[in-house]
Amino acid sequence: MKHYFLKTTILLAMFGLISCTEEQKGAEKSAADVKESAASTIEKYKAYTQKFSEAAVITQNHATGHIGDFFFTHWKDGGSTSLSLSTDGAFNVSWEGGGYNYVGGPGWHFGDKDRVIGYRFNEDSGASYITLYGWGYDEDMSAADPAHLVEYYILQRWTYDPSQDGTYGKTFVSDGVEYSTYRSIREQKPSINGPSTFYQYWSKPTEQRPLGEDHKIIFADHVKAWADTGWIIPDMNNFNASDDPTYQVMAVEVFNPANDGTASGRVWDAAAQ
């Protein structure tokens, strides 16, 4: 989570503790204004945004928020699931069999093309997807253009193969893992901006990533691979959608699960290490 603080550089300069020119003060004020604006904008989601400073269990149908320095999303259209979260990025999703769709997990409230995501999966008893998952949204583009809103998946484990419904893009290697890309379209389906028509971008590895090992996803490699085929992600740091910010999380998704199950792991910012 980004924390926004107004620095008192001008006061410090007045007391001779630092040297500060008028241009520097103006630049710092401008940067503070931008940060303050971003902090207030996220409050538009206060109806269901929560903040936890210790471990929590989420069971609502639709909940977003922050746990420590991580953002989380938890969404379902029915059924019974729970998302257990810790402040260090550890998570556990438990679900019951039934006819519904669920997606949730921890990460960040905005996408960053330069982010390197570290993760480890400990359990997976049959999730439809375990995936880096997020959105991009450009409200200035026509809503009739599916490219104005993009839902993206970088699959790591799966029981359902999305490539059977998608258009192939290219095959590339990132961090020693071979991926193939696909694009599909969703027409008037749930999204971060209400029912919309939008694109889905997929990166699917040749082999599923094993449990019990540390892995990483170099997100910039996937952004470039999609762009090489003309598939561009719109703004990934946008609070102007109606239902959610353009988050980026390590998500567990299940749809119409035949059986009860669980998936667990941990996510972290590998670029910061």
PDB file of C-alpha atoms in Angstrom:
ATOM      1  CA  MET A   1       0.000   0.000   0.000  1.00  0.00           C
ATOM      2  CA  LYS A   2       1.211   3.487  -0.751  1.00  0.00           C
ATOM      3  CA  HIS A   3       1.294   5.740   2.313  1.00  0.00           C
ATOM      4  CA  TYR A   4       0.853   9.419   1.643  1.00  0.00           C
ATOM      5  CA  PHE A   5       2.522  11.955   3.946  1.00  0.00           C
ATOM      6  CA  LEU A   6       2.924  15.720   3.433  1.00  0.00           C
ATOM      7  CA  LYS A   7       6.606  16.476   3.983  1.00  0.00           C
ATOM      8  CA  THR A   8       7.411  19.592   6.028  1.00  0.00           C
ATOM      9  CA  THR A   9      10.371  20.607   3.911  1.00  0.00           C
ATOM     10  CA  ILE A  10       9.443  24.286   3.866  1.00  0.00           C
ATOM     11  CA  LEU A  11       9.373  24.540   7.657  1.00  0.00           C
ATOM     12  CA  LEU A  12      12.685  22.755   7.906  1.00  0.00           C
ATOM     13  CA  ALA A  13      14.199  25.156   5.419  1.00  0.00           C
ATOM     14  CA  MET A  14      12.945  28.154   7.432  1.00  0.00           C
ATOM     15  CA  PHE A  15      14.833  26.907  10.471  1.00  0.00           C
ATOM     16  CA  GLY A  16      17.997  26.311   8.434  1.00  0.00           C
ATOM     17  CA  LEU A  17      17.878  22.537   8.794  1.00  0.00           C
ATOM     18  CA  ILE A  18      17.911  22.007   5.039  1.00  0.00           C
ATOM     19  CA  SER A  19      18.499  24.095   1.947  1.00  0.00           C
ATOM     20  CA  CYS A  20      15.453  24.476  -0.272  1.00  0.00           C
ATOM     21  CA  THR A  21      15.022  26.680  -3.368  1.00  0.00           C
ATOM     22  CA  GLU A  22      11.669  28.099  -4.469  1.00  0.00           C
ATOM     23  CA  GLU A  23      11.657  25.680  -7.443  1.00  0.00           C
ATOM     24  CA  GLN A  24      12.274  22.711  -5.168  1.00  0.00           C
ATOM     25  CA  LYS A  25       9.478  23.800  -2.873  1.00  0.00           C
ATOM     26  CA  GLY A  26       7.132  24.148  -5.823  1.00  0.00           C
ATOM     27  CA  ALA A  27       8.032  20.689  -7.132  1.00  0.00           C
ATOM     28  CA  GLU A  28       7.570  19.129  -3.692  1.00  0.00           C
ATOM     29  CA  LYS A  29       4.201  20.834  -3.260  1.00  0.00           C
ATOM     30  CA  SER A  30       3.095  19.553  -6.676  1.00  0.00           C
ATOM     31  CA  ALA A  31       4.168  15.996  -5.821  1.00  0.00           C
ATOM     32  CA  ALA A  32       2.367  16.194  -2.471  1.00  0.00           C
ATOM     33  CA  ASP A  33      -0.805  17.405  -4.208  1.00  0.00           C
ATOM     34  CA  VAL A  34      -0.690  14.411  -6.583  1.00  0.00           C
ATOM     35  CA  LYS A  35      -0.221  11.975  -3.693  1.00  0.00           C
ATOM     36  CA  GLU A  36      -2.990  13.585  -1.656  1.00  0.00           C
ATOM     37  CA  SER A  37      -5.324  13.343  -4.660  1.00  0.00           C
ATOM     38  CA  ALA A  38      -4.559   9.637  -5.122  1.00  0.00           C
ATOM     39  CA  ALA A  39      -5.108   8.963  -1.416  1.00  0.00           C
ATOM     40  CA  SER A  40      -8.499  10.664  -1.424  1.00  0.00           C
ATOM     41  CA  THR A  41      -9.569   8.957  -4.648  1.00  0.00           C
ATOM     42  CA  ILE A  42      -9.256   5.471  -3.192  1.00  0.00           C
ATOM     43  CA  GLU A  43     -11.815   6.499  -0.577  1.00  0.00           C
ATOM     44  CA  LYS A  44     -14.481   6.200  -3.274  1.00  0.00           C
ATOM     45  CA  TYR A  45     -14.418   2.497  -2.441  1.00  0.00           C
ATOM     46  CA  LYS A  46     -14.924   3.060   1.297  1.00  0.00           C
ATOM     47  CA  ALA A  47     -18.282   1.260   1.163  1.00  0.00           C
ATOM     48  CA  TYR A  48     -16.408  -2.032   1.107  1.00  0.00           C
ATOM     49  CA  THR A  49     -12.703  -1.211   1.519  1.00  0.00           C
ATOM     50  CA  GLN A  50     -11.280  -2.492   4.798  1.00  0.00           C
ATOM     51  CA  LYS A  51      -7.908  -2.111   6.514  1.00  0.00           C
ATOM     52  CA  PHE A  52      -6.345  -4.799   8.717  1.00  0.00           C
ATOM     53  CA  SER A  53      -3.138  -4.601  10.721  1.00  0.00           C
ATOM     54  CA  GLU A  54      -3.176  -8.318  11.610  1.00  0.00           C
ATOM     55  CA  ALA A  55      -4.360 -11.636  10.165  1.00  0.00           C
ATOM     56  CA  ALA A  56      -7.950 -11.635   8.899  1.00  0.00           C
ATOM     57  CA  VAL A  57     -10.540 -13.945   7.330  1.00  0.00           C
ATOM     58  CA  ILE A  58     -12.758 -12.516   4.567  1.00  0.00           C
ATOM     59  CA  THR A  59     -16.120 -14.116   3.752  1.00  0.00           C
ATOM     60  CA  GLN A  60     -18.284 -11.369   2.199  1.00  0.00           C
ATOM     61  CA  ASN A  61     -19.485 -11.644  -1.388  1.00  0.00           C
ATOM     62  CA  HIS A  62     -17.463  -8.595  -2.435  1.00  0.00           C
ATOM     63  CA  ALA A  63     -14.656  -7.156  -0.344  1.00  0.00           C
ATOM     64  CA  THR A  64     -11.493  -5.244  -1.102  1.00  0.00           C
ATOM     65  CA  GLY A  65      -9.020  -3.611   1.222  1.00  0.00           C
ATOM     66  CA  HIS A  66      -5.539  -3.655   2.685  1.00  0.00           C
ATOM     67  CA  ILE A  67      -3.838  -6.118   5.003  1.00  0.00           C
ATOM     68  CA  GLY A  68      -0.564  -4.623   6.197  1.00  0.00           C
ATOM     69  CA  ASP A  69       1.131  -3.286   3.063  1.00  0.00           C
ATOM     70  CA  PHE A  70      -0.835  -5.555   0.717  1.00  0.00           C
ATOM     71  CA  PHE A  71      -4.107  -4.978  -1.098  1.00  0.00           C
ATOM     72  CA  PHE A  72      -6.614  -7.817  -1.458  1.00  0.00           C
ATOM     73  CA  THR A  73      -9.723  -8.589  -3.470  1.00  0.00           C
ATOM     74  CA  HIS A  74     -12.398 -11.185  -2.669  1.00  0.00           C
ATOM     75  CA  TRP A  75     -15.326 -11.566  -5.072  1.00  0.00           C
ATOM     76  CA  LYS A  76     -17.929 -14.253  -5.641  1.00  0.00           C
ATOM     77  CA  ASP A  77     -21.359 -14.447  -7.234  1.00  0.00           C
ATOM     78  CA  GLY A  78     -22.601 -17.195  -4.898  1.00  0.00           C
ATOM     79  CA  GLY A  79     -21.439 -20.279  -3.055  1.00  0.00           C
ATOM     80  CA  SER A  80     -19.237 -20.429   0.012  1.00  0.00           C
ATOM     81  CA  THR A  81     -15.575 -19.388   0.092  1.00  0.00           C
ATOM     82  CA  SER A  82     -13.232 -17.768   2.584  1.00  0.00           C
ATOM     83  CA  LEU A  83      -9.969 -15.897   2.131  1.00  0.00           C
ATOM     84  CA  SER A  84      -7.486 -15.985   5.021  1.00  0.00           C
ATOM     85  CA  LEU A  85      -4.780 -13.323   4.891  1.00  0.00           C
ATOM     86  CA  SER A  86      -1.626 -12.419   6.805  1.00  0.00           C
ATOM     87  CA  THR A  87       0.283  -9.154   6.726  1.00  0.00           C
ATOM     88  CA  ASP A  88       3.341 -10.862   5.151  1.00  0.00           C
ATOM     89  CA  GLY A  89       1.413 -11.769   1.972  1.00  0.00           C
ATOM     90  CA  ALA A  90       0.477 -15.315   3.023  1.00  0.00           C
ATOM     91  CA  PHE A  91      -3.003 -16.433   1.991  1.00  0.00           C
ATOM     92  CA  ASN A  92      -5.366 -19.396   1.994  1.00  0.00           C
ATOM     93  CA  VAL A  93      -8.542 -19.769  -0.059  1.00  0.00           C
ATOM     94  CA  SER A  94     -11.068 -22.440   0.944  1.00  0.00           C
ATOM     95  CA  TRP A  95     -14.102 -23.208  -1.181  1.00  0.00           C
ATOM     96  CA  GLU A  96     -17.114 -25.499  -1.237  1.00  0.00           C
ATOM     97  CA  GLY A  97     -18.347 -27.242  -4.362  1.00  0.00           C
ATOM     98  CA  GLY A  98     -21.208 -25.588  -6.226  1.00  0.00           C
ATOM     99  CA  GLY A  99     -22.332 -23.581  -9.213  1.00  0.00           C
ATOM    100  CA  TYR A 100     -20.660 -20.205  -8.770  1.00  0.00           C
ATOM    101  CA  ASN A 101     -17.558 -18.158  -9.596  1.00  0.00           C
ATOM    102  CA  TYR A 102     -14.967 -16.910  -7.103  1.00  0.00           C
ATOM    103  CA  VAL A 103     -11.734 -14.922  -7.468  1.00  0.00           C
ATOM    104  CA  GLY A 104      -9.550 -13.494  -4.724  1.00  0.00           C
ATOM    105  CA  GLY A 105      -6.084 -13.032  -3.293  1.00  0.00           C
ATOM    106  CA  PRO A 106      -3.465 -10.506  -2.110  1.00  0.00           C
ATOM    107  CA  GLY A 107      -1.312  -8.082  -4.070  1.00  0.00           C
ATOM    108  CA  TRP A 108      -1.447  -4.367  -4.871  1.00  0.00           C
ATOM    109  CA  HIS A 109      -4.206  -1.836  -5.558  1.00  0.00           C
ATOM    110  CA  PHE A 110      -2.578  -0.816  -8.852  1.00  0.00           C
ATOM    111  CA  GLY A 111      -0.723  -2.542 -11.658  1.00  0.00           C
ATOM    112  CA  ASP A 112       2.915  -1.731 -12.390  1.00  0.00           C
ATOM    113  CA  LYS A 113       4.513  -2.903 -15.626  1.00  0.00           C
ATOM    114  CA  ASP A 114       7.927  -3.003 -13.922  1.00  0.00           C
ATOM    115  CA  ARG A 115       6.813  -5.045 -10.930  1.00  0.00           C
ATOM    116  CA  VAL A 116       8.539  -8.381 -10.288  1.00  0.00           C
ATOM    117  CA  ILE A 117       6.259 -10.661  -8.317  1.00  0.00           C
ATOM    118  CA  GLY A 118       7.636 -13.361  -6.045  1.00  0.00           C
ATOM    119  CA  TYR A 119       5.413 -16.201  -4.887  1.00  0.00           C
ATOM    120  CA  ARG A 120       5.240 -19.697  -3.451  1.00  0.00           C
ATOM    121  CA  PHE A 121       2.241 -22.046  -3.626  1.00  0.00           C
ATOM    122  CA  ASN A 122       1.940 -24.600  -0.847  1.00  0.00           C
ATOM    123  CA  GLU A 123      -1.416 -26.245  -1.617  1.00  0.00           C
ATOM    124  CA  ASP A 124      -3.704 -26.531  -4.621  1.00  0.00           C
ATOM    125  CA  SER A 125      -6.502 -29.057  -4.579  1.00  0.00           C
ATOM    126  CA  GLY A 126      -7.958 -28.121  -7.949  1.00  0.00           C
ATOM    127  CA  ALA A 127      -8.395 -24.368  -8.436  1.00  0.00           C
ATOM    128  CA  SER A 128      -9.541 -23.364 -11.903  1.00  0.00           C
ATOM    129  CA  TYR A 129      -6.634 -20.893 -11.975  1.00  0.00           C
ATOM    130  CA  ILE A 130      -3.858 -19.713  -9.718  1.00  0.00           C
ATOM    131  CA  THR A 131      -2.613 -16.663 -11.517  1.00  0.00           C
ATOM    132  CA  LEU A 132      -1.241 -13.158 -11.452  1.00  0.00           C
ATOM    133  CA  TYR A 133      -4.444 -11.282 -12.157  1.00  0.00           C
ATOM    134  CA  GLY A 134      -5.350  -7.667 -12.767  1.00  0.00           C
ATOM    135  CA  TRP A 135      -7.024  -4.960 -14.813  1.00  0.00           C
ATOM    136  CA  GLY A 136      -6.320  -1.936 -16.962  1.00  0.00           C
ATOM    137  CA  TYR A 137      -8.939   0.716 -17.741  1.00  0.00           C
ATOM    138  CA  ASP A 138      -9.051   3.833 -19.935  1.00  0.00           C
ATOM    139  CA  GLU A 139     -12.259   5.793 -19.394  1.00  0.00           C
ATOM    140  CA  ASP A 140     -11.366   8.138 -22.266  1.00  0.00           C
ATOM    141  CA  MET A 141     -11.684   5.330 -24.820  1.00  0.00           C
ATOM    142  CA  SER A 142     -15.052   4.349 -26.213  1.00  0.00           C
ATOM    143  CA  ALA A 143     -16.766   1.664 -24.151  1.00  0.00           C
ATOM    144  CA  ALA A 144     -17.664   0.056 -27.491  1.00  0.00           C
ATOM    145  CA  ASP A 145     -13.974  -0.745 -27.984  1.00  0.00           C
ATOM    146  CA  PRO A 146     -13.094  -3.873 -25.959  1.00  0.00           C
ATOM    147  CA  ALA A 147      -9.517  -2.548 -25.610  1.00  0.00           C
ATOM    148  CA  HIS A 148     -10.698   0.189 -23.212  1.00  0.00           C
ATOM    149  CA  LEU A 149     -10.883  -2.413 -20.429  1.00  0.00           C
ATOM    150  CA  VAL A 150      -8.513  -5.380 -20.097  1.00  0.00           C
ATOM    151  CA  GLU A 151      -8.553  -8.274 -17.645  1.00  0.00           C
ATOM    152  CA  TYR A 152      -5.229 -10.108 -17.665  1.00  0.00           C
ATOM    153  CA  TYR A 153      -4.028 -13.467 -16.384  1.00  0.00           C
ATOM    154  CA  ILE A 154      -0.490 -14.833 -16.103  1.00  0.00           C
ATOM    155  CA  LEU A 155      -1.351 -18.434 -15.311  1.00  0.00           C
ATOM    156  CA  GLN A 156       0.819 -20.502 -12.992  1.00  0.00           C
ATOM    157  CA  ARG A 157      -1.498 -23.446 -12.250  1.00  0.00           C
ATOM    158  CA  TRP A 158      -4.870 -24.373 -13.754  1.00  0.00           C
ATOM    159  CA  THR A 159      -7.466 -27.096 -14.255  1.00  0.00           C
ATOM    160  CA  TYR A 160      -9.300 -25.258 -17.058  1.00  0.00           C
ATOM    161  CA  ASP A 161      -7.434 -24.353 -20.257  1.00  0.00           C
ATOM    162  CA  PRO A 162      -8.401 -20.848 -21.475  1.00  0.00           C
ATOM    163  CA  SER A 163      -6.429 -21.176 -24.706  1.00  0.00           C
ATOM    164  CA  GLN A 164      -9.230 -23.267 -26.237  1.00  0.00           C
ATOM    165  CA  ASP A 165     -11.385 -20.116 -26.419  1.00  0.00           C
ATOM    166  CA  GLY A 166      -8.679 -17.583 -27.286  1.00  0.00           C
ATOM    167  CA  THR A 167      -6.777 -16.205 -30.255  1.00  0.00           C
ATOM    168  CA  TYR A 168      -3.097 -17.175 -30.192  1.00  0.00           C
ATOM    169  CA  GLY A 169      -0.552 -14.361 -30.004  1.00  0.00           C
ATOM    170  CA  LYS A 170       3.061 -15.510 -29.586  1.00  0.00           C
ATOM    171  CA  THR A 171       5.379 -17.764 -27.590  1.00  0.00           C
ATOM    172  CA  PHE A 172       8.220 -16.298 -25.538  1.00  0.00           C
ATOM    173  CA  VAL A 173      10.497 -17.101 -22.592  1.00  0.00           C
ATOM    174  CA  SER A 174      10.575 -15.176 -19.318  1.00  0.00           C
ATOM    175  CA  ASP A 175      12.828 -16.098 -16.371  1.00  0.00           C
ATOM    176  CA  GLY A 176      13.482 -19.456 -18.028  1.00  0.00           C
ATOM    177  CA  VAL A 177       9.764 -20.290 -18.412  1.00  0.00           C
ATOM    178  CA  GLU A 178       8.157 -20.644 -21.852  1.00  0.00           C
ATOM    179  CA  TYR A 179       4.767 -18.944 -22.162  1.00  0.00           C
ATOM    180  CA  SER A 180       2.225 -18.660 -24.965  1.00  0.00           C
ATOM    181  CA  THR A 181      -0.182 -15.730 -25.173  1.00  0.00           C
ATOM    182  CA  TYR A 182      -3.877 -15.686 -26.045  1.00  0.00           C
ATOM    183  CA  ARG A 183      -6.613 -13.066 -26.246  1.00  0.00           C
ATOM    184  CA  SER A 184     -10.330 -13.570 -25.743  1.00  0.00           C
ATOM    185  CA  ILE A 185     -13.327 -11.261 -25.449  1.00  0.00           C
ATOM    186  CA  ARG A 186     -16.038 -11.002 -22.805  1.00  0.00           C
ATOM    187  CA  GLU A 187     -19.335  -9.396 -23.766  1.00  0.00           C
ATOM    188  CA  GLN A 188     -21.313  -7.588 -21.080  1.00  0.00           C
ATOM    189  CA  LYS A 189     -19.796  -9.532 -18.201  1.00  0.00           C
ATOM    190  CA  PRO A 190     -18.924  -8.423 -14.636  1.00  0.00           C
ATOM    191  CA  SER A 191     -15.829  -6.233 -14.396  1.00  0.00           C
ATOM    192  CA  ILE A 192     -14.244  -3.538 -12.247  1.00  0.00           C
ATOM    193  CA  ASN A 193     -16.502  -1.115 -14.133  1.00  0.00           C
ATOM    194  CA  GLY A 194     -19.807  -2.932 -13.943  1.00  0.00           C
ATOM    195  CA  PRO A 195     -21.128  -5.139 -16.768  1.00  0.00           C
ATOM    196  CA  SER A 196     -18.874  -4.389 -19.748  1.00  0.00           C
ATOM    197  CA  THR A 197     -17.458  -5.752 -22.972  1.00  0.00           C
ATOM    198  CA  PHE A 198     -13.688  -6.151 -22.625  1.00  0.00           C
ATOM    199  CA  TYR A 199     -10.613  -8.124 -23.642  1.00  0.00           C
ATOM    200  CA  GLN A 200      -8.882 -10.808 -21.640  1.00  0.00           C
ATOM    201  CA  TYR A 201      -5.131 -11.339 -22.135  1.00  0.00           C
ATOM    202  CA  TRP A 202      -3.575 -14.645 -21.112  1.00  0.00           C
ATOM    203  CA  SER A 203      -0.023 -15.863 -20.657  1.00  0.00           C
ATOM    204  CA  LYS A 204       0.075 -19.628 -20.212  1.00  0.00           C
ATOM    205  CA  PRO A 205       3.285 -21.528 -19.349  1.00  0.00           C
ATOM    206  CA  THR A 206       4.109 -24.735 -21.170  1.00  0.00           C
ATOM    207  CA  GLU A 207       4.157 -26.545 -17.821  1.00  0.00           C
ATOM    208  CA  GLN A 208       2.354 -25.766 -14.599  1.00  0.00           C
ATOM    209  CA  ARG A 209       4.513 -24.259 -11.884  1.00  0.00           C
ATOM    210  CA  PRO A 210       5.277 -26.701  -9.049  1.00  0.00           C
ATOM    211  CA  LEU A 211       4.162 -26.401  -5.436  1.00  0.00           C
ATOM    212  CA  GLY A 212       6.574 -25.815  -2.581  1.00  0.00           C
ATOM    213  CA  GLU A 213       9.089 -23.704  -4.509  1.00  0.00           C
ATOM    214  CA  ASP A 214       9.795 -19.990  -4.813  1.00  0.00           C
ATOM    215  CA  HIS A 215       9.016 -18.521  -8.244  1.00  0.00           C
ATOM    216  CA  LYS A 216       8.829 -15.094  -9.800  1.00  0.00           C
ATOM    217  CA  ILE A 217       6.931 -13.357 -12.566  1.00  0.00           C
ATOM    218  CA  ILE A 218       8.662 -10.569 -14.506  1.00  0.00           C
ATOM    219  CA  PHE A 219       5.550  -8.661 -15.478  1.00  0.00           C
ATOM    220  CA  ALA A 220       7.305  -6.397 -18.022  1.00  0.00           C
ATOM    221  CA  ASP A 221       8.074  -9.438 -20.182  1.00  0.00           C
ATOM    222  CA  HIS A 222       4.368 -10.241 -20.468  1.00  0.00           C
ATOM    223  CA  VAL A 223       3.378  -6.641 -21.160  1.00  0.00           C
ATOM    224  CA  LYS A 224       5.923  -6.585 -23.996  1.00  0.00           C
ATOM    225  CA  ALA A 225       4.786  -9.947 -25.391  1.00  0.00           C
ATOM    226  CA  TRP A 226       1.178  -8.796 -25.485  1.00  0.00           C
ATOM    227  CA  ALA A 227       2.188  -5.471 -27.066  1.00  0.00           C
ATOM    228  CA  ASP A 228       4.237  -7.288 -29.721  1.00  0.00           C
ATOM    229  CA  THR A 229       0.948  -8.691 -30.993  1.00  0.00           C
ATOM    230  CA  GLY A 230      -0.802  -5.319 -30.770  1.00  0.00           C
ATOM    231  CA  TRP A 231      -2.503  -6.068 -27.458  1.00  0.00           C
ATOM    232  CA  ILE A 232      -2.043  -3.001 -25.260  1.00  0.00           C
ATOM    233  CA  ILE A 233      -3.021  -2.755 -21.594  1.00  0.00           C
ATOM    234  CA  PRO A 234      -4.720   0.561 -20.771  1.00  0.00           C
ATOM    235  CA  ASP A 235      -4.059   2.527 -17.565  1.00  0.00           C
ATOM    236  CA  MET A 236      -3.166   0.142 -14.709  1.00  0.00           C
ATOM    237  CA  ASN A 237      -3.179   2.879 -12.048  1.00  0.00           C
ATOM    238  CA  ASN A 238      -6.725   4.137 -12.419  1.00  0.00           C
ATOM    239  CA  PHE A 239      -9.267   4.756  -9.665  1.00  0.00           C
ATOM    240  CA  ASN A 240     -12.032   5.892 -12.007  1.00  0.00           C
ATOM    241  CA  ALA A 241     -13.762   2.559 -12.569  1.00  0.00           C
ATOM    242  CA  SER A 242     -17.071   2.185 -10.748  1.00  0.00           C
ATOM    243  CA  ASP A 243     -16.446  -0.985  -8.719  1.00  0.00           C
ATOM    244  CA  ASP A 244     -12.714  -1.432  -8.022  1.00  0.00           C
ATOM    245  CA  PRO A 245      -9.318   0.156  -8.680  1.00  0.00           C
ATOM    246  CA  THR A 246      -7.096  -1.454 -11.324  1.00  0.00           C
ATOM    247  CA  TYR A 247      -5.559  -3.913  -8.870  1.00  0.00           C
ATOM    248  CA  GLN A 248      -2.881  -6.549  -9.485  1.00  0.00           C
ATOM    249  CA  VAL A 249      -3.041  -9.623  -7.241  1.00  0.00           C
ATOM    250  CA  MET A 250      -1.967 -13.251  -6.994  1.00  0.00           C
ATOM    251  CA  ALA A 251      -5.418 -14.744  -7.314  1.00  0.00           C
ATOM    252  CA  VAL A 252      -7.141 -18.059  -6.850  1.00  0.00           C
ATOM    253  CA  GLU A 253     -10.145 -18.512  -9.134  1.00  0.00           C
ATOM    254  CA  VAL A 254     -12.728 -21.277  -9.066  1.00  0.00           C
ATOM    255  CA  PHE A 255     -15.851 -21.565 -11.182  1.00  0.00           C
ATOM    256  CA  ASN A 256     -18.504 -24.229 -10.746  1.00  0.00           C
ATOM    257  CA  PRO A 257     -16.170 -26.308  -8.521  1.00  0.00           C
ATOM    258  CA  ALA A 258     -17.241 -29.944  -8.358  1.00  0.00           C
ATOM    259  CA  ASN A 259     -15.670 -30.478  -4.930  1.00  0.00           C
ATOM    260  CA  ASP A 260     -14.531 -28.647  -1.830  1.00  0.00           C
ATOM    261  CA  GLY A 261     -10.952 -27.470  -2.000  1.00  0.00           C
ATOM    262  CA  THR A 262      -8.193 -25.186  -0.806  1.00  0.00           C
ATOM    263  CA  ALA A 263      -5.217 -23.296  -2.210  1.00  0.00           C
ATOM    264  CA  SER A 264      -2.549 -21.523  -0.197  1.00  0.00           C
ATOM    265  CA  GLY A 265       0.707 -19.683  -0.652  1.00  0.00           C
ATOM    266  CA  ARG A 266       2.466 -16.362  -0.240  1.00  0.00           C
ATOM    267  CA  VAL A 267       3.181 -13.393  -2.504  1.00  0.00           C
ATOM    268  CA  TRP A 268       5.792 -10.624  -2.251  1.00  0.00           C
ATOM    269  CA  ASP A 269       7.442  -7.848  -4.243  1.00  0.00           C
ATOM    270  CA  ALA A 270      10.583  -9.555  -5.573  1.00  0.00           C
ATOM    271  CA  ALA A 271      11.948  -6.329  -7.072  1.00  0.00           C
ATOM    272  CA  ALA A 272      12.233  -4.850  -3.581  1.00  0.00           C
ATOM    273  CA  GLN A 273      14.564  -7.622  -2.416  1.00  0.00           C
TER     274      GLN A 273
END
